[in-house]
Amino acid sequence: MVKIHPSEITPEHVYLNRRQFLLGAGAALASWALGGCACPQEPEQQPPSGTSAPIESPQAGDLEAELNTFEEITGFNNFYEFSLSKTEVARLAEGFVTSPWDLEVGGLVSTPRTFGLEDILKFEREERIYRMRCVEAWSMVIPWDGFPLRKLLEAVEPTSDAKYVRFETLYDPERMPGQNASVLDWPYVEGLRLDEAMHDLTLLATGLYGKDLLPQNGAPVRLVVPWKYGFKSIKSIVKIDLVAKEPVTTWAAASPTEYGFYANVNPDVSHPRWSQASERRIGESGRRETLLFNGYGEEVAALYEGLDLTKNF
Ligand code: MTE
């Protein structure tokens, strides 16, 4: 029997309001995309500086009460391998075949290994409800199913030379039509410091809302790093390498002054083209205050002691 989570059931008027917002946002974003912007796109609305648009105080506690709906999470996506239009990704990714799937894990490890999807699904999975904050100043709350990346890394035994982890998305322009356009340097690459990768909050997700991931959310396996901007959470991963040096990542290479390697959510460090002090939660009309480390400071701040977060943005 299919288990339906209570938060999946949305009252109709709320659903309709949300849909209206999504349609509006989709139109705006499509026009930016036509304008040829390859970067994560600008926020749909920012209060002009100096005005006092209402900003809700964050309530860090009850995340379950804030869950976004399944429709929102699977209908408003960033996945440039399929489209630059958030509301088109789901349609264009429909039918993307994610089984069989191989994830090759190697580099500076004692026991390199290729994990088939069936091996990945053998790791004990749990539900983690995390905030997700896109660098474009919108956010969601998502109930992921997955397991700590640490468990996979421990299985291949990193050597003492390994200091960083490099991730790569599938490169297959026939199956991922967006890769036929040179908006980014394909394949999409992301990276973490080894201690960030080993942190308990860092997840490899294979599902959400108790169901297998859909292609638009990065099926069959994607990274989720909840205290960093969403672009660090690389989708549809085929390769993970343990390396000695900080890897060159896709967005940092595309625009180094806008997208740093660390990309920790930080309301005090503006994007050169917009403020990061507040965000719009998808499904809501007002704005919320953005939290340092996306509200996960208690868990992760120690990773960055002594590091200048304005320089290492
Ligand atoms: N991974 C790949 N391979 N390609 C992408 O375009 N977009 C990133 C990230 N992972 C992206 C990616 C960005 S900008 C965000 S905000 C999140 O995925 C969005 O995840 P979601 O669509 O599941 O909400």
Tab-separated table of N, CA and C in Angstrom, residues 52-192:
chain	number	residue	atom	x	y	z
A	52	SER	N	10.675	48.262	3.817
A	52	SER	CA	10.526	47.310	4.911
A	52	SER	C	9.503	46.246	4.559
A	53	ALA	N	9.780	45.461	3.525
A	53	ALA	CA	8.907	44.333	3.189
A	53	ALA	C	8.926	43.379	4.379
A	54	PRO	N	7.750	42.819	4.730
A	54	PRO	CA	7.728	41.985	5.929
A	54	PRO	C	8.609	40.753	5.761
A	55	ILE	N	9.447	40.525	6.740
A	55	ILE	CA	10.296	39.332	6.720
A	55	ILE	C	9.959	38.515	7.943
A	56	GLU	N	9.545	37.287	7.724
A	56	GLU	CA	9.174	36.446	8.859
A	56	GLU	C	10.401	35.974	9.606
A	57	SER	N	10.261	35.954	10.914
A	57	SER	CA	11.371	35.411	11.699
A	57	SER	C	11.407	33.905	11.499
A	58	PRO	N	12.597	33.356	11.439
A	58	PRO	CA	12.673	31.916	11.238
A	58	PRO	C	12.225	31.161	12.478
A	59	GLN	N	11.521	30.062	12.272
A	59	GLN	CA	11.229	29.175	13.387
A	59	GLN	C	11.977	27.897	13.093
A	60	ALA	N	13.120	27.780	13.728
A	60	ALA	CA	13.999	26.667	13.371
A	60	ALA	C	13.399	25.319	13.748
A	61	GLY	N	12.491	25.319	14.739
A	61	GLY	CA	12.036	24.068	15.337
A	61	GLY	C	11.305	23.086	14.430
A	62	ASP	N	10.041	23.374	14.157
A	62	ASP	CA	9.162	22.362	13.618
A	62	ASP	C	9.202	22.306	12.094
A	63	LEU	N	10.225	21.697	11.556
A	63	LEU	CA	10.369	21.660	10.096
A	63	LEU	C	9.283	20.843	9.430
A	64	GLU	N	8.788	19.823	10.126
A	64	GLU	CA	7.771	18.967	9.504
A	64	GLU	C	6.534	19.790	9.143
A	65	ALA	N	6.242	20.787	9.988
A	65	ALA	CA	5.078	21.625	9.733
A	65	ALA	C	5.286	22.526	8.524
A	66	GLU	N	6.542	22.695	8.108
A	66	GLU	CA	6.849	23.603	6.989
A	66	GLU	C	7.061	22.873	5.670
A	67	LEU	N	6.897	21.564	5.672
A	67	LEU	CA	7.212	20.789	4.463
A	67	LEU	C	6.566	21.365	3.202
A	68	ASN	N	7.315	21.455	2.154
A	68	ASN	CA	6.724	21.776	0.857
A	68	ASN	C	5.993	20.543	0.334
A	69	THR	N	5.045	20.777	-0.565
A	69	THR	CA	4.274	19.646	-1.091
A	69	THR	C	5.115	18.868	-2.101
A	70	PHE	N	4.701	17.639	-2.341
A	70	PHE	CA	5.365	16.797	-3.341
A	70	PHE	C	5.339	17.503	-4.699
A	71	GLU	N	4.212	18.149	-5.004
A	71	GLU	CA	4.074	18.827	-6.309
A	71	GLU	C	5.066	19.978	-6.440
A	72	GLU	N	5.243	20.728	-5.377
A	72	GLU	CA	6.204	21.838	-5.426
A	72	GLU	C	7.623	21.320	-5.621
A	73	ILE	N	7.962	20.299	-4.859
A	73	ILE	CA	9.344	19.793	-4.884
A	73	ILE	C	9.675	19.152	-6.231
A	74	THR	N	8.672	18.578	-6.873
A	74	THR	CA	8.925	17.868	-8.131
A	74	THR	C	8.517	18.695	-9.357
A	75	GLY	N	8.028	19.916	-9.111
A	75	GLY	CA	7.537	20.726	-10.235
A	75	GLY	C	8.284	22.035	-10.438
A	76	PHE	N	9.237	22.318	-9.573
A	76	PHE	CA	9.976	23.589	-9.640
A	76	PHE	C	11.430	23.237	-9.369
A	77	ASN	N	12.202	23.059	-10.444
A	77	ASN	CA	13.537	22.457	-10.283
A	77	ASN	C	14.621	23.213	-11.028
A	78	ASN	N	15.813	23.133	-10.495
A	78	ASN	CA	17.003	23.554	-11.231
A	78	ASN	C	17.751	22.303	-11.655
A	79	PHE	N	17.846	22.083	-12.952
A	79	PHE	CA	18.594	20.937	-13.476
A	79	PHE	C	18.915	21.307	-14.925
A	80	TYR	N	20.032	22.034	-15.089
A	80	TYR	CA	20.367	22.624	-16.385
A	80	TYR	C	20.635	21.579	-17.461
A	81	GLU	N	20.894	20.333	-17.064
A	81	GLU	CA	21.084	19.280	-18.061
A	81	GLU	C	19.797	19.035	-18.858
A	82	PHE	N	18.658	19.500	-18.305
A	82	PHE	CA	17.386	19.327	-19.014
A	82	PHE	C	16.807	20.642	-19.506
A	83	SER	N	16.873	21.664	-18.673
A	83	SER	CA	16.309	22.952	-19.081
A	83	SER	C	16.745	24.047	-18.121
A	84	LEU	N	16.728	25.286	-18.624
A	84	LEU	CA	16.977	26.424	-17.752
A	84	LEU	C	15.677	26.919	-17.130
A	85	SER	N	14.565	26.359	-17.596
A	85	SER	CA	13.273	26.783	-17.074
A	85	SER	C	12.817	25.819	-15.979
A	86	LYS	N	12.673	26.335	-14.785
A	86	LYS	CA	12.370	25.482	-13.632
A	86	LYS	C	11.095	24.666	-13.790
A	87	THR	N	10.124	25.222	-14.495
A	87	THR	CA	8.850	24.520	-14.613
A	87	THR	C	8.816	23.589	-15.833
A	88	GLU	N	9.896	23.551	-16.585
A	88	GLU	CA	9.973	22.661	-17.756
A	88	GLU	C	10.803	21.409	-17.469
A	89	VAL	N	11.615	21.473	-16.393
A	89	VAL	CA	12.553	20.370	-16.141
A	89	VAL	C	11.812	19.035	-16.018
A	90	ALA	N	10.739	19.012	-15.233
A	90	ALA	CA	10.041	17.746	-14.966
A	90	ALA	C	9.575	17.105	-16.275
A	91	ARG	N	8.997	17.908	-17.157
A	91	ARG	CA	8.492	17.369	-18.431
A	91	ARG	C	9.637	16.842	-19.285
A	92	LEU	N	10.715	17.604	-19.361
A	92	LEU	CA	11.824	17.200	-20.232
A	92	LEU	C	12.621	16.021	-19.660
A	93	ALA	N	12.545	15.841	-18.353
A	93	ALA	CA	13.305	14.746	-17.731
A	93	ALA	C	12.469	13.469	-17.624
A	94	GLU	N	11.182	13.576	-17.958
A	94	GLU	CA	10.308	12.410	-17.849
A	94	GLU	C	10.844	11.308	-18.760
A	95	GLY	N	10.929	10.117	-18.246
A	95	GLY	CA	11.407	9.014	-19.081
A	95	GLY	C	12.920	8.862	-19.071
A	96	PHE	N	13.628	9.758	-18.390
A	96	PHE	CA	15.085	9.610	-18.253
A	96	PHE	C	15.343	8.293	-17.500
A	97	VAL	N	16.099	7.402	-18.145
A	97	VAL	CA	16.278	6.056	-17.579
A	97	VAL	C	17.397	6.067	-16.534
A	98	THR	N	17.080	5.650	-15.314
A	98	THR	CA	18.058	5.716	-14.220
A	98	THR	C	18.418	4.329	-13.681
A	99	SER	N	18.011	3.295	-14.380
A	99	SER	CA	18.376	1.938	-13.980
A	99	SER	C	18.605	1.116	-15.248
A	100	PRO	N	19.727	0.468	-15.440
A	100	PRO	CA	20.852	0.365	-14.510
A	100	PRO	C	21.605	1.689	-14.373
A	101	TRP	N	22.374	1.810	-13.303
A	101	TRP	CA	23.145	3.029	-13.028
A	101	TRP	C	24.409	2.628	-12.275
A	102	ASP	N	25.530	3.122	-12.696
A	102	ASP	CA	26.779	2.829	-11.990
A	102	ASP	C	27.355	4.087	-11.376
A	103	LEU	N	27.801	3.980	-10.162
A	103	LEU	CA	28.474	5.071	-9.463
A	103	LEU	C	29.892	4.594	-9.131
A	104	GLU	N	30.857	5.236	-9.815
A	104	GLU	CA	32.251	4.821	-9.660
A	104	GLU	C	32.902	5.659	-8.553
A	105	VAL	N	33.455	5.022	-7.550
A	105	VAL	CA	34.063	5.750	-6.435
A	105	VAL	C	35.548	5.377	-6.359
A	106	GLY	N	36.417	6.377	-6.519
A	106	GLY	CA	37.845	6.054	-6.589
A	106	GLY	C	38.721	7.226	-6.221
A	107	GLY	N	39.886	7.306	-6.849
A	107	GLY	CA	40.868	8.343	-6.502
A	107	GLY	C	41.727	7.861	-5.350
A	108	LEU	N	41.945	8.731	-4.351
A	108	LEU	CA	42.852	8.417	-3.245
A	108	LEU	C	42.141	7.561	-2.185
A	109	VAL	N	41.904	6.317	-2.575
A	109	VAL	CA	41.226	5.368	-1.680
A	109	VAL	C	41.948	4.022	-1.761
A	110	SER	N	41.798	3.213	-0.718
A	110	SER	CA	42.461	1.898	-0.734
A	110	SER	C	41.668	0.873	-1.535
A	111	THR	N	40.337	1.006	-1.520
A	111	THR	CA	39.510	0.003	-2.203
A	111	THR	C	38.489	0.657	-3.136
A	112	PRO	N	38.973	1.122	-4.319
A	112	PRO	CA	38.028	1.740	-5.262
A	112	PRO	C	36.949	0.735	-5.655
A	113	ARG	N	35.784	1.273	-5.952
A	113	ARG	CA	34.681	0.348	-6.225
A	113	ARG	C	33.609	1.015	-7.065
A	114	THR	N	32.991	0.244	-7.937
A	114	THR	CA	31.828	0.743	-8.670
A	114	THR	C	30.575	0.163	-8.025
A	115	PHE	N	29.714	1.075	-7.585
A	115	PHE	CA	28.468	0.658	-6.939
A	115	PHE	C	27.349	0.679	-7.977
A	116	GLY	N	26.707	-0.454	-8.169
A	116	GLY	CA	25.483	-0.457	-8.981
A	116	GLY	C	24.354	0.117	-8.139
A	117	LEU	N	23.262	0.491	-8.791
A	117	LEU	CA	22.138	1.064	-8.042
A	117	LEU	C	21.698	0.119	-6.925
A	118	GLU	N	21.726	-1.195	-7.224
A	118	GLU	CA	21.287	-2.168	-6.206
A	118	GLU	C	22.215	-2.135	-4.990
A	119	ASP	N	23.509	-1.834	-5.195
A	119	ASP	CA	24.431	-1.742	-4.051
A	119	ASP	C	24.136	-0.480	-3.236
A	120	ILE	N	23.845	0.602	-3.967
A	120	ILE	CA	23.563	1.880	-3.281
A	120	ILE	C	22.316	1.722	-2.409
A	121	LEU	N	21.347	0.989	-2.940
A	121	LEU	CA	20.085	0.852	-2.211
A	121	LEU	C	20.206	-0.099	-1.010
A	122	LYS	N	21.378	-0.748	-0.880
A	122	LYS	CA	21.576	-1.626	0.290
A	122	LYS	C	21.974	-0.833	1.531
A	123	PHE	N	22.463	0.403	1.355
A	123	PHE	CA	22.797	1.216	2.537
A	123	PHE	C	21.492	1.502	3.286
A	124	GLU	N	21.578	1.473	4.616
A	124	GLU	CA	20.368	1.706	5.405
A	124	GLU	C	19.942	3.158	5.267
A	125	ARG	N	18.727	3.353	4.786
A	125	ARG	CA	18.279	4.713	4.518
A	125	ARG	C	17.346	5.224	5.606
A	126	GLU	N	17.308	6.538	5.757
A	126	GLU	CA	16.442	7.162	6.754
A	126	GLU	C	15.844	8.434	6.160
A	127	GLU	N	14.772	8.921	6.783
A	127	GLU	CA	14.195	10.192	6.304
A	127	GLU	C	14.875	11.348	7.025
A	128	ARG	N	15.255	12.356	6.254
A	128	ARG	CA	15.821	13.583	6.833
A	128	ARG	C	15.062	14.772	6.249
A	129	ILE	N	14.447	15.550	7.098
A	129	ILE	CA	13.736	16.743	6.622
A	129	ILE	C	14.698	17.926	6.719
A	130	TYR	N	15.065	18.469	5.568
A	130	TYR	CA	16.042	19.552	5.522
A	130	TYR	C	15.467	20.780	4.817
A	131	ARG	N	15.938	21.953	5.255
A	131	ARG	CA	15.711	23.163	4.463
A	131	ARG	C	16.628	23.127	3.259
A	132	MET	N	16.170	23.644	2.132
A	132	MET	CA	17.019	23.776	0.949
A	132	MET	C	16.959	25.228	0.502
A	133	ARG	N	18.116	25.872	0.454
A	133	ARG	CA	18.164	27.302	0.122
A	133	ARG	C	18.949	27.452	-1.177
A	134	CYS	N	18.249	27.872	-2.221
A	134	CYS	CA	18.924	28.087	-3.502
A	134	CYS	C	19.655	29.425	-3.460
A	135	VAL	N	20.754	29.514	-4.175
A	135	VAL	CA	21.520	30.756	-4.247
A	135	VAL	C	20.674	31.891	-4.851
A	136	GLU	N	19.597	31.502	-5.573
A	136	GLU	CA	18.709	32.496	-6.183
A	136	GLU	C	17.715	33.102	-5.185
A	137	ALA	N	17.847	32.762	-3.900
A	137	ALA	CA	17.024	33.344	-2.826
A	137	ALA	C	15.600	32.800	-2.746
A	138	TRP	N	15.408	31.555	-3.146
A	138	TRP	CA	14.161	30.856	-2.812
A	138	TRP	C	14.527	29.605	-2.016
A	139	SER	N	13.538	29.081	-1.301
A	139	SER	CA	13.851	27.918	-0.466
A	139	SER	C	12.668	26.971	-0.388
A	140	MET	N	12.952	25.755	0.053
A	140	MET	CA	11.918	24.741	0.271
A	140	MET	C	12.306	23.938	1.510
A	141	VAL	N	11.366	23.138	1.989
A	141	VAL	CA	11.673	22.151	3.029
A	141	VAL	C	11.306	20.790	2.447
A	142	ILE	N	12.289	19.870	2.448
A	142	ILE	CA	12.138	18.630	1.676
A	142	ILE	C	12.411	17.411	2.565
A	143	PRO	N	11.512	16.423	2.522
A	143	PRO	CA	11.763	15.194	3.288
A	143	PRO	C	12.522	14.177	2.434
A	144	TRP	N	13.841	14.175	2.571
A	144	TRP	CA	14.676	13.282	1.757
A	144	TRP	C	14.712	11.881	2.360
A	145	ASP	N	14.939	10.899	1.514
A	145	ASP	CA	15.308	9.560	1.978
A	145	ASP	C	16.726	9.327	1.497
A	146	GLY	N	17.584	8.910	2.405
A	146	GLY	CA	18.964	8.688	1.988
A	146	GLY	C	19.814	8.194	3.131
A	147	PHE	N	21.119	8.286	2.945
A	147	PHE	CA	22.050	7.825	3.981
A	147	PHE	C	23.267	8.744	3.966
A	148	PRO	N	23.972	8.846	5.099
A	148	PRO	CA	25.127	9.746	5.131
A	148	PRO	C	26.165	9.336	4.091
A	149	LEU	N	26.655	10.320	3.345
A	149	LEU	CA	27.714	10.074	2.355
A	149	LEU	C	28.900	9.377	3.015
A	150	ARG	N	29.131	9.716	4.281
A	150	ARG	CA	30.246	9.139	5.040
A	150	ARG	C	30.286	7.609	4.925
A	151	LYS	N	29.100	6.998	4.938
A	151	LYS	CA	29.058	5.529	4.926
A	151	LYS	C	29.617	4.983	3.617
A	152	LEU	N	29.317	5.655	2.527
A	152	LEU	CA	29.845	5.218	1.227
A	152	LEU	C	31.354	5.446	1.174
A	153	LEU	N	31.792	6.607	1.687
A	153	LEU	CA	33.228	6.917	1.639
A	153	LEU	C	34.021	5.946	2.516
A	154	GLU	N	33.468	5.613	3.670
A	154	GLU	CA	34.174	4.662	4.546
A	154	GLU	C	34.338	3.313	3.858
A	155	ALA	N	33.379	2.954	3.028
A	155	ALA	CA	33.443	1.647	2.346
A	155	ALA	C	34.619	1.564	1.375
A	156	VAL	N	35.118	2.712	0.883
A	156	VAL	CA	36.247	2.674	-0.069
A	156	VAL	C	37.573	3.056	0.598
A	157	GLU	N	37.535	3.383	1.868
A	157	GLU	CA	38.737	3.667	2.665
A	157	GLU	C	39.648	4.750	2.075
A	158	PRO	N	39.285	6.009	2.286
A	158	PRO	CA	40.136	7.114	1.813
A	158	PRO	C	41.543	7.005	2.411
A	159	THR	N	42.552	7.322	1.623
A	159	THR	CA	43.929	7.309	2.151
A	159	THR	C	44.189	8.635	2.872
A	160	SER	N	45.343	8.733	3.559
A	160	SER	CA	45.615	9.960	4.328
A	160	SER	C	45.890	11.157	3.413
A	161	ASP	N	46.139	10.930	2.133
A	161	ASP	CA	46.343	12.042	1.187
A	161	ASP	C	45.026	12.674	0.731
A	162	ALA	N	43.930	12.002	0.942
A	162	ALA	CA	42.638	12.511	0.465
A	162	ALA	C	42.193	13.681	1.325
A	163	LYS	N	41.958	14.847	0.688
A	163	LYS	CA	41.553	16.037	1.446
A	163	LYS	C	40.216	16.600	0.945
A	164	TYR	N	39.861	16.262	-0.262
A	164	TYR	CA	38.621	16.782	-0.876
A	164	TYR	C	37.883	15.647	-1.579
A	165	VAL	N	36.600	15.907	-1.857
A	165	VAL	CA	35.802	14.942	-2.612
A	165	VAL	C	35.228	15.662	-3.830
A	166	ARG	N	35.382	15.018	-4.982
A	166	ARG	CA	34.921	15.601	-6.247
A	166	ARG	C	33.786	14.734	-6.793
A	167	PHE	N	32.700	15.388	-7.205
A	167	PHE	CA	31.509	14.669	-7.686
A	167	PHE	C	31.228	15.056	-9.138
A	168	GLU	N	30.745	14.101	-9.898
A	168	GLU	CA	30.428	14.368	-11.305
A	168	GLU	C	29.052	13.814	-11.663
A	169	THR	N	28.289	14.617	-12.399
A	169	THR	CA	26.992	14.176	-12.928
A	169	THR	C	27.215	13.429	-14.244
A	170	LEU	N	26.285	12.591	-14.616
A	170	LEU	CA	26.327	11.896	-15.911
A	170	LEU	C	26.517	12.894	-17.061
A	171	TYR	N	27.360	12.531	-18.026
A	171	TYR	CA	27.441	13.328	-19.261
A	171	TYR	C	26.913	12.462	-20.394
A	172	ASP	N	25.754	12.817	-20.916
A	172	ASP	CA	25.134	12.052	-21.996
A	172	ASP	C	24.117	12.960	-22.710
A	173	PRO	N	24.627	13.777	-23.660
A	173	PRO	CA	23.758	14.776	-24.288
A	173	PRO	C	22.537	14.180	-24.988
A	174	GLU	N	22.612	12.904	-25.353
A	174	GLU	CA	21.415	12.321	-25.988
A	174	GLU	C	20.297	12.161	-24.989
A	175	ARG	N	20.678	11.856	-23.745
A	175	ARG	CA	19.646	11.642	-22.714
A	175	ARG	C	19.386	12.905	-21.906
A	176	MET	N	20.344	13.825	-21.923
A	176	MET	CA	20.190	15.074	-21.169
A	176	MET	C	20.316	16.222	-22.166
A	177	PRO	N	19.204	16.599	-22.787
A	177	PRO	CA	19.259	17.506	-23.926
A	177	PRO	C	19.900	18.861	-23.637
A	178	GLY	N	19.841	19.302	-22.386
A	178	GLY	CA	20.448	20.591	-22.033
A	178	GLY	C	21.955	20.601	-22.226
A	179	GLN	N	22.553	19.416	-22.263
A	179	GLN	CA	24.013	19.345	-22.434
A	179	GLN	C	24.431	19.626	-23.880
A	180	ASN	N	23.456	19.731	-24.776
A	180	ASN	CA	23.802	20.124	-26.152
A	180	ASN	C	24.074	21.620	-26.261
A	181	ALA	N	23.672	22.359	-25.258
A	181	ALA	CA	23.958	23.803	-25.231
A	181	ALA	C	25.140	24.029	-24.306
A	182	SER	N	25.976	24.996	-24.681
A	182	SER	CA	27.188	25.190	-23.871
A	182	SER	C	26.977	26.256	-22.796
A	183	VAL	N	25.832	26.181	-22.105
A	183	VAL	CA	25.577	27.142	-21.025
A	183	VAL	C	26.510	26.909	-19.842
A	184	LEU	N	26.938	25.660	-19.673
A	184	LEU	CA	27.905	25.318	-18.626
A	184	LEU	C	28.932	24.380	-19.234
A	185	ASP	N	30.037	24.247	-18.522
A	185	ASP	CA	31.075	23.318	-18.945
A	185	ASP	C	30.686	21.924	-18.419
A	186	TRP	N	30.154	21.082	-19.265
A	186	TRP	CA	29.692	19.754	-18.827
A	186	TRP	C	30.854	18.780	-18.709
A	187	PRO	N	30.774	17.763	-17.910
A	187	PRO	CA	29.684	17.472	-16.974
A	187	PRO	C	29.736	18.397	-15.756
A	188	TYR	N	28.575	18.526	-15.125
A	188	TYR	CA	28.447	19.311	-13.890
A	188	TYR	C	29.343	18.667	-12.830
A	189	VAL	N	30.176	19.484	-12.195
A	189	VAL	CA	31.110	18.985	-11.175
A	189	VAL	C	30.904	19.773	-9.887
A	190	GLU	N	30.923	19.080	-8.780
A	190	GLU	CA	30.887	19.752	-7.472
A	190	GLU	C	31.951	19.162	-6.562
A	191	GLY	N	32.158	19.811	-5.417
A	191	GLY	CA	33.187	19.321	-4.514
A	191	GLY	C	32.943	19.750	-3.085
A	192	LEU	N	33.518	19.000	-2.167
A	192	LEU	CA	33.463	19.311	-0.740
A	192	LEU	C	34.831	19.043	-0.139
